[in-house]
PDB file of C-alpha atoms in Angstrom:
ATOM      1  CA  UNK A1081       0.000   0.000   0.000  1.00 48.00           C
ATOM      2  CA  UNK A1082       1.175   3.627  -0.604  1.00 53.00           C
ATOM      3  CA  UNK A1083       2.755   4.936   2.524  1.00 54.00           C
ATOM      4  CA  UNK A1084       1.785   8.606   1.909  1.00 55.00           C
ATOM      5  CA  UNK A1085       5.690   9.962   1.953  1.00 58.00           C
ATOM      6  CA  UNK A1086       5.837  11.195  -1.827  1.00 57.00           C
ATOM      7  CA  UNK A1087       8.053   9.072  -4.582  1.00 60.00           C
ATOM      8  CA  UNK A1088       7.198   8.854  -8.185  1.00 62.00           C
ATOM      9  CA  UNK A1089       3.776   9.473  -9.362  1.00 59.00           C
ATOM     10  CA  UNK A1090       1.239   6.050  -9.584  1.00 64.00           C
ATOM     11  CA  UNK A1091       1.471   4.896 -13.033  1.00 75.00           C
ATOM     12  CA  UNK A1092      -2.221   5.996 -13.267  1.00 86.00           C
ATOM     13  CA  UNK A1093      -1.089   9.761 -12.670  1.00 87.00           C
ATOM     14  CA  UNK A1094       1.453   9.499 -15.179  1.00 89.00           C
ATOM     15  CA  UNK A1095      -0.649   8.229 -17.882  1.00 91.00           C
ATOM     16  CA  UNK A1096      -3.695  10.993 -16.963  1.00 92.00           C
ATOM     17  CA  UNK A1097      -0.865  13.577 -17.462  1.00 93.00           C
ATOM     18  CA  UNK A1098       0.142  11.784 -20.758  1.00 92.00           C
ATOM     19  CA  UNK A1099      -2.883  12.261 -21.874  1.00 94.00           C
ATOM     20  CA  UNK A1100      -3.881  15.393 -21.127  1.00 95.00           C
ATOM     21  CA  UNK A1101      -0.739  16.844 -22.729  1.00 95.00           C
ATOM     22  CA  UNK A1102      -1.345  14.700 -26.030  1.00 95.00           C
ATOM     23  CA  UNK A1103      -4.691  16.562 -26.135  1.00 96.00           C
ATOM     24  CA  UNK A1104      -3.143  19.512 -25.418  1.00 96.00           C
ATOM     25  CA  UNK A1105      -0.446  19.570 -27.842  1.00 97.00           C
ATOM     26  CA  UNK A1106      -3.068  18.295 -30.742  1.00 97.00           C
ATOM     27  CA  UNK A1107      -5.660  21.400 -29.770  1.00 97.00           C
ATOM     28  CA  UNK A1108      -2.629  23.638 -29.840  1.00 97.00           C
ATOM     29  CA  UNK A1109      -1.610  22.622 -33.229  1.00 97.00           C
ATOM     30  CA  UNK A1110      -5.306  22.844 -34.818  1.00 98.00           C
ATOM     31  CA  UNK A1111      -5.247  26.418 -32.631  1.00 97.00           C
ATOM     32  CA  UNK A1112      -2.058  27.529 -34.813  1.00 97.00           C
ATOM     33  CA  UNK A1113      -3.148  25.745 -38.112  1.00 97.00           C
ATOM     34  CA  UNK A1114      -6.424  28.013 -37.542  1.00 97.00           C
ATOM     35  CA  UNK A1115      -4.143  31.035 -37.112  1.00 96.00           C
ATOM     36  CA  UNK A1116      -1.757  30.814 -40.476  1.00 96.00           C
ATOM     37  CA  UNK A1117      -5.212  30.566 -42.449  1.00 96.00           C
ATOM     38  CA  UNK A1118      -6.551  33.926 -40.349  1.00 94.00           C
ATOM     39  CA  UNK A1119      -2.998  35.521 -41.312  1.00 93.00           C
ATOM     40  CA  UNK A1120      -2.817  33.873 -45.474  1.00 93.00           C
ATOM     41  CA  UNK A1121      -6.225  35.491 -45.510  1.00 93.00           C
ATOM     42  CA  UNK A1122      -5.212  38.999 -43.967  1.00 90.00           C
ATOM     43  CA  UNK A1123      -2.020  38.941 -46.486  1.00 87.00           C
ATOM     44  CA  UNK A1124      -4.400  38.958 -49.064  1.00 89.00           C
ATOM     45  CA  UNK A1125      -6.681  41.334 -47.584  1.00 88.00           C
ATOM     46  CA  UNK A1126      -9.679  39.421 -47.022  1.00 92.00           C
ATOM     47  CA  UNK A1127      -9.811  39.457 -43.164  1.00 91.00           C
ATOM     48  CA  UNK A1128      -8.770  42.808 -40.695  1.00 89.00           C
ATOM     49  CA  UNK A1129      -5.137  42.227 -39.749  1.00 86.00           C
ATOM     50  CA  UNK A1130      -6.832  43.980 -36.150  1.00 87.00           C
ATOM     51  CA  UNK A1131      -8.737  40.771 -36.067  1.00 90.00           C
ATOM     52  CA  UNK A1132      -5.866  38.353 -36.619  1.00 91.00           C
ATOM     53  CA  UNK A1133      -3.381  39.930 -33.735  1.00 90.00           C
ATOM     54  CA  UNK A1134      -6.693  39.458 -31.448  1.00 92.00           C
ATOM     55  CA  UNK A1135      -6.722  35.933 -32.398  1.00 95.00           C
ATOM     56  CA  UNK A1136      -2.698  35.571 -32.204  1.00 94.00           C
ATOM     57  CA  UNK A1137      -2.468  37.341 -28.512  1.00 94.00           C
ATOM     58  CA  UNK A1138      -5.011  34.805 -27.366  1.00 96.00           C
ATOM     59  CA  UNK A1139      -3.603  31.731 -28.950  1.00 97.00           C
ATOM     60  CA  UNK A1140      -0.119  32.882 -27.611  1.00 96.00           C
ATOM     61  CA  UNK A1141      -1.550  33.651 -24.046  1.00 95.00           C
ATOM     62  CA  UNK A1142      -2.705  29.657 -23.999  1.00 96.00           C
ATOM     63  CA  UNK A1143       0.195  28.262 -25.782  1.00 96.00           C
ATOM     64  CA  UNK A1144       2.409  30.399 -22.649  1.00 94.00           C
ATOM     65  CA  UNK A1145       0.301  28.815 -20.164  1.00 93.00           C
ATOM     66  CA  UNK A1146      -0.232  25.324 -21.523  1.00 95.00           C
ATOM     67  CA  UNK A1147       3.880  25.148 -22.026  1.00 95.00           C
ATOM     68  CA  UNK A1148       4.215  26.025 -18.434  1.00 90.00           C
ATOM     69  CA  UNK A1149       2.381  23.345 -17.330  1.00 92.00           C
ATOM     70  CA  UNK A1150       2.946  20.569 -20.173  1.00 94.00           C
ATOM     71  CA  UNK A1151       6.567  20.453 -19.124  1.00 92.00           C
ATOM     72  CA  UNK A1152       7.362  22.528 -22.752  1.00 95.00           C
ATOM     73  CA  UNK A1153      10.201  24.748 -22.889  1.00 94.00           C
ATOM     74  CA  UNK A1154      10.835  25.127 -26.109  1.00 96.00           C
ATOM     75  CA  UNK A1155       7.054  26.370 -26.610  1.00 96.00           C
ATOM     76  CA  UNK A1156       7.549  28.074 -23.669  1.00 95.00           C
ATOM     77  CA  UNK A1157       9.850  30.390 -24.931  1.00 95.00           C
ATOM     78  CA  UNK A1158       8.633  30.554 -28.250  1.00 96.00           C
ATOM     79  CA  UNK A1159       5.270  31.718 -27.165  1.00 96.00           C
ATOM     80  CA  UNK A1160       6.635  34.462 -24.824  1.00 95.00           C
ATOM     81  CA  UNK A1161       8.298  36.068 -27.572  1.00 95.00           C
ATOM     82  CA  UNK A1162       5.144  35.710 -29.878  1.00 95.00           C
ATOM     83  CA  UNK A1163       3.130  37.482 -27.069  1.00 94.00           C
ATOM     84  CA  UNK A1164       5.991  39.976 -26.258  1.00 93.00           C
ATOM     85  CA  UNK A1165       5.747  40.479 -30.272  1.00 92.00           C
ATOM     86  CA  UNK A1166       2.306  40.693 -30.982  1.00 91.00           C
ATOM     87  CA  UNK A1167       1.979  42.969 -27.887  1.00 88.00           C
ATOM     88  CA  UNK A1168       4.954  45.384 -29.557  1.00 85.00           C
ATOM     89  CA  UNK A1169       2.518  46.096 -32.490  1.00 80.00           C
ATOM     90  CA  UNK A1170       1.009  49.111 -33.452  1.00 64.00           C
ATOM     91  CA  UNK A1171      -0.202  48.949 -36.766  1.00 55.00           C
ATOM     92  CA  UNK A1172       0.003  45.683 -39.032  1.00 49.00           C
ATOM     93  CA  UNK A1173       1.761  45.372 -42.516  1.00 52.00           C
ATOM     94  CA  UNK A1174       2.709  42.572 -44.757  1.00 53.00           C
ATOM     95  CA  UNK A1175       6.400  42.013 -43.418  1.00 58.00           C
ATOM     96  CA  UNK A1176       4.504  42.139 -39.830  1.00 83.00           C
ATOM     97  CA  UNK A1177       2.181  39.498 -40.744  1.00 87.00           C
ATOM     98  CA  UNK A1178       4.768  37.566 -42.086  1.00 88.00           C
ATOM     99  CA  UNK A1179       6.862  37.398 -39.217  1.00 91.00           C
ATOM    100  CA  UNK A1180       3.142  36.623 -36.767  1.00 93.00           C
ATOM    101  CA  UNK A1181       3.190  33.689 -39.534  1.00 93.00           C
ATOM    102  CA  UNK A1182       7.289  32.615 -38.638  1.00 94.00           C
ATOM    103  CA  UNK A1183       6.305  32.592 -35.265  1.00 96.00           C
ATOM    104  CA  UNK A1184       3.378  30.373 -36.210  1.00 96.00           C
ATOM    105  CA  UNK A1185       5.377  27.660 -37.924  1.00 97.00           C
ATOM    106  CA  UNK A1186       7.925  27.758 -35.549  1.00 97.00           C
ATOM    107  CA  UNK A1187       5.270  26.808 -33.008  1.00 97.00           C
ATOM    108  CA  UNK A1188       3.847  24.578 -35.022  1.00 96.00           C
ATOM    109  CA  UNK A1189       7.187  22.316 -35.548  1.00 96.00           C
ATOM    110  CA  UNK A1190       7.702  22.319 -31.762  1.00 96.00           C
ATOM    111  CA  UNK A1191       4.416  20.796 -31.179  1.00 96.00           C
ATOM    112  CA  UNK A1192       4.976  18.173 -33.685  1.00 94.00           C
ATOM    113  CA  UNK A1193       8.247  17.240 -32.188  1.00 93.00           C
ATOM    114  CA  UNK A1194       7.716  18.196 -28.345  1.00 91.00           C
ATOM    115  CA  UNK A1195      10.316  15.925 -26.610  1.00 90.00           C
ATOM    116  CA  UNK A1196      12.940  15.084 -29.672  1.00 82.00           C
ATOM    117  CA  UNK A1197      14.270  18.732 -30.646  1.00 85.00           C
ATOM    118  CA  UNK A1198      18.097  19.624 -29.450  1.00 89.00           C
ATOM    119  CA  UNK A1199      17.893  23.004 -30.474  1.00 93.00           C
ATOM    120  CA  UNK A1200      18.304  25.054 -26.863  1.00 94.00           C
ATOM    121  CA  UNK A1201      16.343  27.615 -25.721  1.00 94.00           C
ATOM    122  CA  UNK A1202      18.735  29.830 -26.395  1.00 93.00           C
ATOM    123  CA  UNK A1203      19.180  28.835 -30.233  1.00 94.00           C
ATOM    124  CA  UNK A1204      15.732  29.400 -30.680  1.00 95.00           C
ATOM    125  CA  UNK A1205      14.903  32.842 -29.363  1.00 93.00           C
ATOM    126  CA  UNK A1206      18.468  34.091 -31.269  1.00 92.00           C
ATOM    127  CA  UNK A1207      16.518  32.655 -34.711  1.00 92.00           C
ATOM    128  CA  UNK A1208      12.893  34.266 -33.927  1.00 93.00           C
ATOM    129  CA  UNK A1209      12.187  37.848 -35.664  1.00 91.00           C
ATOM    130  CA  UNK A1210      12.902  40.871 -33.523  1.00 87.00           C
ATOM    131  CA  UNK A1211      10.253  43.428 -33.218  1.00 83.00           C
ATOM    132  CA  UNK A1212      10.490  46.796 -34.038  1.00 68.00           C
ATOM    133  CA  UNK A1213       9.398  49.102 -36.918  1.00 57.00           C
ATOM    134  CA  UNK A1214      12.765  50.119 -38.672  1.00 53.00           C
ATOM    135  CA  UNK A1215      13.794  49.557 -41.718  1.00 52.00           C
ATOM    136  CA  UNK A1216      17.039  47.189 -41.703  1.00 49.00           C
ATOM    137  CA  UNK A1217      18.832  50.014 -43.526  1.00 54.00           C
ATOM    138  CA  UNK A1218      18.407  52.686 -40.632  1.00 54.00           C
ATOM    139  CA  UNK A1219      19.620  50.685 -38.134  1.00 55.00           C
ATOM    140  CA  UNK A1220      22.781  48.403 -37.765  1.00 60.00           C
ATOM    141  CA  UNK A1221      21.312  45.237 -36.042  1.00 61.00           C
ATOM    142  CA  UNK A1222      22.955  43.565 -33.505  1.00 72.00           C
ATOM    143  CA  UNK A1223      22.981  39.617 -32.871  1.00 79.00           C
ATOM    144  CA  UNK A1224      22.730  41.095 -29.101  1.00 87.00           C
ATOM    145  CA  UNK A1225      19.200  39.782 -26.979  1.00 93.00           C
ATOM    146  CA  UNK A1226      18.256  42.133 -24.163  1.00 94.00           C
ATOM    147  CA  UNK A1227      15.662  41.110 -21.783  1.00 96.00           C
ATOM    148  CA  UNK A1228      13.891  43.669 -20.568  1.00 96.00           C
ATOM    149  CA  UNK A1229      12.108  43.114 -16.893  1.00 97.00           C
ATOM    150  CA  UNK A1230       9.532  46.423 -16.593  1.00 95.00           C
ATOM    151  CA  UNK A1231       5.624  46.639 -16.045  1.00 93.00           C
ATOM    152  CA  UNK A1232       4.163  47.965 -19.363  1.00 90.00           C
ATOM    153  CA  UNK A1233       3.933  51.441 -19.819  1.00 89.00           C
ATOM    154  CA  UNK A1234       5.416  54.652 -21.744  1.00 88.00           C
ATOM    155  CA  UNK A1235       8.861  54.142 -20.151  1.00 87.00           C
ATOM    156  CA  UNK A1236       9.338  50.754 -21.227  1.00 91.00           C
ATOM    157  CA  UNK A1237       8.226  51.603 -24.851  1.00 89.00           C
ATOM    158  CA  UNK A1238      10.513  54.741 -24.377  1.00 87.00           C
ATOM    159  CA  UNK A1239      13.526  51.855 -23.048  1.00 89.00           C
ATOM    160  CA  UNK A1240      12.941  49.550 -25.678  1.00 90.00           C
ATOM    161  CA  UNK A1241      13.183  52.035 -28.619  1.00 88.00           C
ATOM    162  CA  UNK A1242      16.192  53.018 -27.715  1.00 85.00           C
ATOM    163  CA  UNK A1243      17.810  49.529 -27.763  1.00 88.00           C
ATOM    164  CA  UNK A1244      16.261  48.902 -30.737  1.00 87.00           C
ATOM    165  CA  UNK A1245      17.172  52.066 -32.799  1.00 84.00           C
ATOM    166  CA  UNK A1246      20.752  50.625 -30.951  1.00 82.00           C
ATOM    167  CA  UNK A1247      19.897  47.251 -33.392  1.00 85.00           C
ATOM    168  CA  UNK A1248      19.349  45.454 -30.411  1.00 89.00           C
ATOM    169  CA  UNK A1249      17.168  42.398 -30.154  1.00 91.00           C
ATOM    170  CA  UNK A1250      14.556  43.327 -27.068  1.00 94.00           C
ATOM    171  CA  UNK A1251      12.071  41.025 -25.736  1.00 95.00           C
ATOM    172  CA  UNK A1252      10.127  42.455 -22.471  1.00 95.00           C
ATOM    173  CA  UNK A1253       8.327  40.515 -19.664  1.00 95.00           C
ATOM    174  CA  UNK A1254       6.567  42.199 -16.695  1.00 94.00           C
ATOM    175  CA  UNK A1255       6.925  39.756 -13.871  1.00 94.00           C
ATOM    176  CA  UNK A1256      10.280  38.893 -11.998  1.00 96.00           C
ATOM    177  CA  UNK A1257       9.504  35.792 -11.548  1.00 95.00           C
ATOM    178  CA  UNK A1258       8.802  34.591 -15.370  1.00 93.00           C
ATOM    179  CA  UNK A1259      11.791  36.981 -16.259  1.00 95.00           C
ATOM    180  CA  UNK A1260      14.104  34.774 -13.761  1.00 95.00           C
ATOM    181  CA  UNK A1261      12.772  31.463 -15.828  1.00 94.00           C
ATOM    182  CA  UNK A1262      13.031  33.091 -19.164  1.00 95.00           C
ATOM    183  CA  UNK A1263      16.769  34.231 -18.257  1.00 96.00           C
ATOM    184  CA  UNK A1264      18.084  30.926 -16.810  1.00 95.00           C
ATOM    185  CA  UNK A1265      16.533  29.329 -20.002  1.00 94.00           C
ATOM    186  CA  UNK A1266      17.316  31.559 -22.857  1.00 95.00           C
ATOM    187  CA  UNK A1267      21.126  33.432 -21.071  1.00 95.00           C
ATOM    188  CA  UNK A1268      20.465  36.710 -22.827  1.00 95.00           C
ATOM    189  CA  UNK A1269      23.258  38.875 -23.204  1.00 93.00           C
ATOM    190  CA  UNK A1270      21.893  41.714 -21.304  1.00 94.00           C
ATOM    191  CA  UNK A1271      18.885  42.352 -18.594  1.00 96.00           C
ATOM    192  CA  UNK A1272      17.242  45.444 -18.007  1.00 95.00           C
ATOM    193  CA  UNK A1273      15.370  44.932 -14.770  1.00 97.00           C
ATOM    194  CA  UNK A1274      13.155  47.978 -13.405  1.00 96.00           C
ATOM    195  CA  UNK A1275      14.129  48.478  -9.384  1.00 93.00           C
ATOM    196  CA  UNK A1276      10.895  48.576  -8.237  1.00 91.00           C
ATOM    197  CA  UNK A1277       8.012  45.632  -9.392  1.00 93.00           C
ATOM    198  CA  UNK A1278       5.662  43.917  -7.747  1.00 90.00           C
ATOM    199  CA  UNK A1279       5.729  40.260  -5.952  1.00 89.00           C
ATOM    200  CA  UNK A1280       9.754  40.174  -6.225  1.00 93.00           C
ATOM    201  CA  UNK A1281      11.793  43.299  -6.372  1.00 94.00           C
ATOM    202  CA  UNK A1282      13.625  43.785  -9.679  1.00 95.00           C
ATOM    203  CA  UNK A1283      16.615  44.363  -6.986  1.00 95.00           C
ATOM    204  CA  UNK A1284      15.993  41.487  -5.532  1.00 95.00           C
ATOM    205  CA  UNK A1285      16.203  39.836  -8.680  1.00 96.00           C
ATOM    206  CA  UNK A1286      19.344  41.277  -9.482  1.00 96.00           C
ATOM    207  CA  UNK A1287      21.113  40.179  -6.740  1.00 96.00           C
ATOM    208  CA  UNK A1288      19.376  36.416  -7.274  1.00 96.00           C
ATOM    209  CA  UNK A1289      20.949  36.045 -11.116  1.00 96.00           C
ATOM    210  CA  UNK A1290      24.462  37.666  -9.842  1.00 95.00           C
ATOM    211  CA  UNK A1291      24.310  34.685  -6.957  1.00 95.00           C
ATOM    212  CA  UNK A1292      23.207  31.787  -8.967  1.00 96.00           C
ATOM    213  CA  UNK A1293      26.490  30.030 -10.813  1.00 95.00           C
ATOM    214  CA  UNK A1294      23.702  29.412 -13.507  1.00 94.00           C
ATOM    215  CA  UNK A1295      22.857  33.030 -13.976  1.00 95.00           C
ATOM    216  CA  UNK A1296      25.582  35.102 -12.657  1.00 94.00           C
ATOM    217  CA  UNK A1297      27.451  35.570 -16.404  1.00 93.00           C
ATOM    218  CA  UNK A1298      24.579  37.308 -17.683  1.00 95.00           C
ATOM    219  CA  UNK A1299      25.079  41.253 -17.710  1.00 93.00           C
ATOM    220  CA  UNK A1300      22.523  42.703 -15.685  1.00 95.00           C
ATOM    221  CA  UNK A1301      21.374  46.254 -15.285  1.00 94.00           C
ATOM    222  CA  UNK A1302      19.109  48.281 -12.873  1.00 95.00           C
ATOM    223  CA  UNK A1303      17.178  50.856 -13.537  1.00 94.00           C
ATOM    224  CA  UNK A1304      15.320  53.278 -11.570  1.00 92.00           C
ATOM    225  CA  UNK A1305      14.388  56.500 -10.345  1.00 87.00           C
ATOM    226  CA  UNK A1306      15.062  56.035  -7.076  1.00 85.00           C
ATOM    227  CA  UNK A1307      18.274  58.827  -5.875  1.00 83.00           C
ATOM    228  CA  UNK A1308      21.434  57.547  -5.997  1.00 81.00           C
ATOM    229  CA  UNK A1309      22.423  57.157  -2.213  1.00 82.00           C
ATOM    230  CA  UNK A1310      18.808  55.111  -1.815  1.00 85.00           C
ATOM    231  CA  UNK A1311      20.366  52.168   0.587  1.00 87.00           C
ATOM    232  CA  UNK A1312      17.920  50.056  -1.817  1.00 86.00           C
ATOM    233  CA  UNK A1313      20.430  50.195  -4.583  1.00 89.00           C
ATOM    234  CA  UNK A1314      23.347  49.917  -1.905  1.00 89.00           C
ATOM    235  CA  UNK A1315      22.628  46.140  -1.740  1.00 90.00           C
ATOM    236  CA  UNK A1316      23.743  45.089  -5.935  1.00 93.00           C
ATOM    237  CA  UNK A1317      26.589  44.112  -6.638  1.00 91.00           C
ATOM    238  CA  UNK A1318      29.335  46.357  -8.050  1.00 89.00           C
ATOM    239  CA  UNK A1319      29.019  44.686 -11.533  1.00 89.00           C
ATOM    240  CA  UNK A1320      25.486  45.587 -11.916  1.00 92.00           C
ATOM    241  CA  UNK A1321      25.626  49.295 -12.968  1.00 90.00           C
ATOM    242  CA  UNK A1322      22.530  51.627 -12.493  1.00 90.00           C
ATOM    243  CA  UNK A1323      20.744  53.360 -15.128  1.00 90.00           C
ATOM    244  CA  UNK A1324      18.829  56.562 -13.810  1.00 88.00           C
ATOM    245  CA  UNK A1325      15.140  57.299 -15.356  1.00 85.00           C
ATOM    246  CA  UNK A1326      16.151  61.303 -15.330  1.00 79.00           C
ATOM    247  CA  UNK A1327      17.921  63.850 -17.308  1.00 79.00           C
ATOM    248  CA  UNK A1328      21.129  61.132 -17.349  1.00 80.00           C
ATOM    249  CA  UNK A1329      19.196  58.207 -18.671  1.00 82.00           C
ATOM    250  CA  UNK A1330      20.731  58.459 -22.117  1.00 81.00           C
ATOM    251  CA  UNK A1331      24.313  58.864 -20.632  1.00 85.00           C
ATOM    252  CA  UNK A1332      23.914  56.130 -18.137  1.00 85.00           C
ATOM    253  CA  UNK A1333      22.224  53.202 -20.302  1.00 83.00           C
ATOM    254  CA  UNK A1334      25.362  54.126 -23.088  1.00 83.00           C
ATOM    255  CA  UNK A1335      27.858  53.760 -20.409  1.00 84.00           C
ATOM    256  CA  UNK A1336      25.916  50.704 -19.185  1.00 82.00           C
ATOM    257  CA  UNK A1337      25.998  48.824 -22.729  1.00 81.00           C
ATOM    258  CA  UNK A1338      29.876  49.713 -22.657  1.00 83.00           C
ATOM    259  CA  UNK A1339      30.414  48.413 -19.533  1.00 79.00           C
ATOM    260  CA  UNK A1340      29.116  45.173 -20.878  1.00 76.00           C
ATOM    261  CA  UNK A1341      30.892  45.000 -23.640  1.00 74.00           C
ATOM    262  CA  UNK A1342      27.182  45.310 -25.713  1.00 75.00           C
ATOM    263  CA  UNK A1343      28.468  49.210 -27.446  1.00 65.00           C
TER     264      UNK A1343
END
């Protein structure tokens, strides 16, 4: 009889789960296979691109979740930087649609192959298309990913425009805590993590990647408007350097990409 102190799951358990993430990953792909018809139609102007993002936020808010839960990293990741890029958008154009349907595929492959694909995490968010609404010729783009950790908002658009008119890669998340699995999946080359957010502080968070051997490579930044002799910001470490939301913010997120070897 089962003695109540933990150990592997019953076999029953295991095969419920089994199933339930078969079913899963089959709705998921008819979800997607739905989607590149919405966006071949919206090419071709017979449905409202407004219509397809709709429908592509929602089915990349469920693939996000189910991944979570499915035990799916790759779609994981995938689908956070379809939502992150679908979320970016403020008006739709054929490139634009084309890259919502590159995201699609994608998705689509790593639901046919869920458990068999070596690519890394990593790999895979480096190969994804980068938002932003430049032209490749304004711009000289970087093979650099920046994660940035900040609650939406006018700053954060303001933050991410400049990295990308720097032809950096940006993908932004709003929670610490799905920013501190999306960074010790993915090892971007640079975080941007706001000081104050809610649940975990983005300070806190800062000095959690610098302490973990897994994380503590990754460049990290702060950024805040709290004053500079704040004993909040006494606590980082000396390698995390502190970008001010004030008159400086230009000078201080330059000499922060120097610093790490990023400008």
């Amino acid at each position: 009889m089962p003695d109540g102190t933990g150990g592997s799951a019953p076999p029953k358990a295991e095969e419920t789960f089994a199933g339930l993430r078969h079913e899963f990953l089959e709705d998921a792909s008819e979800e997607i296979r739905n989607l590149l018809s919405f966006l071949h139609e919206a090419v071709n102007g017979n449905r409202p691109a407004g219509e397809v993002l709709v429908e592509a936020r929602r089915v990349a808010v469920m693939l996000s979740g189910g991944a979570s839960g499915y035990e799916l990293p790759l779609v994981g990741v995938a689908a956070q930087r379809f939502d992150d890029y679908i979320a970016s958008m403020t008006e739709s154009s054929p490139p634009a649609l084309s890259d919502l349907a590159a995201y699609a595929e994608t998705l689509l492959d790593l639901l046919a192959e869920p458990d068999g694909n070596e690519e890394t995490p990593a790999a895979l968010m480096r190969r994804l298309p980068a938002k932003g609404e430049f032209k490749v010729d304004e711009i000289i783009l970087r093979d650099t990913e920046v994660l940035l950790v900040m609650q939406p908002g006018i700053a954060t658009r303001v933050i991410e425009r400049e990295l990308q008119e720097c032809g950096y890669r940006v993908t932004t998340v709003a929670n610490s805590f799905k920013a501190l699995e999306f960074a010790a999946r993915t090892f971007p080359d640079l975080m941007i993590i706001s000081a104050v957010m809610p649940d975990l502080e983005g300070i806190d968070l800062a000095i959690g990647l610098k302490a973990m051997p897994a994380t503590r490579n990754i460049s990290t930044a702060v950024i805040t408007s709290l004053d500079e002799d704040d004993p909040k910001l006494a606590h980082l470490p000396a390698t995390v350097p502190i970008i001010h939301k004030s008159s400086s913010f230009g000078d201080d997120l330059a000499q922060a990409l120097q610093d790490q070897f990023l400008l």
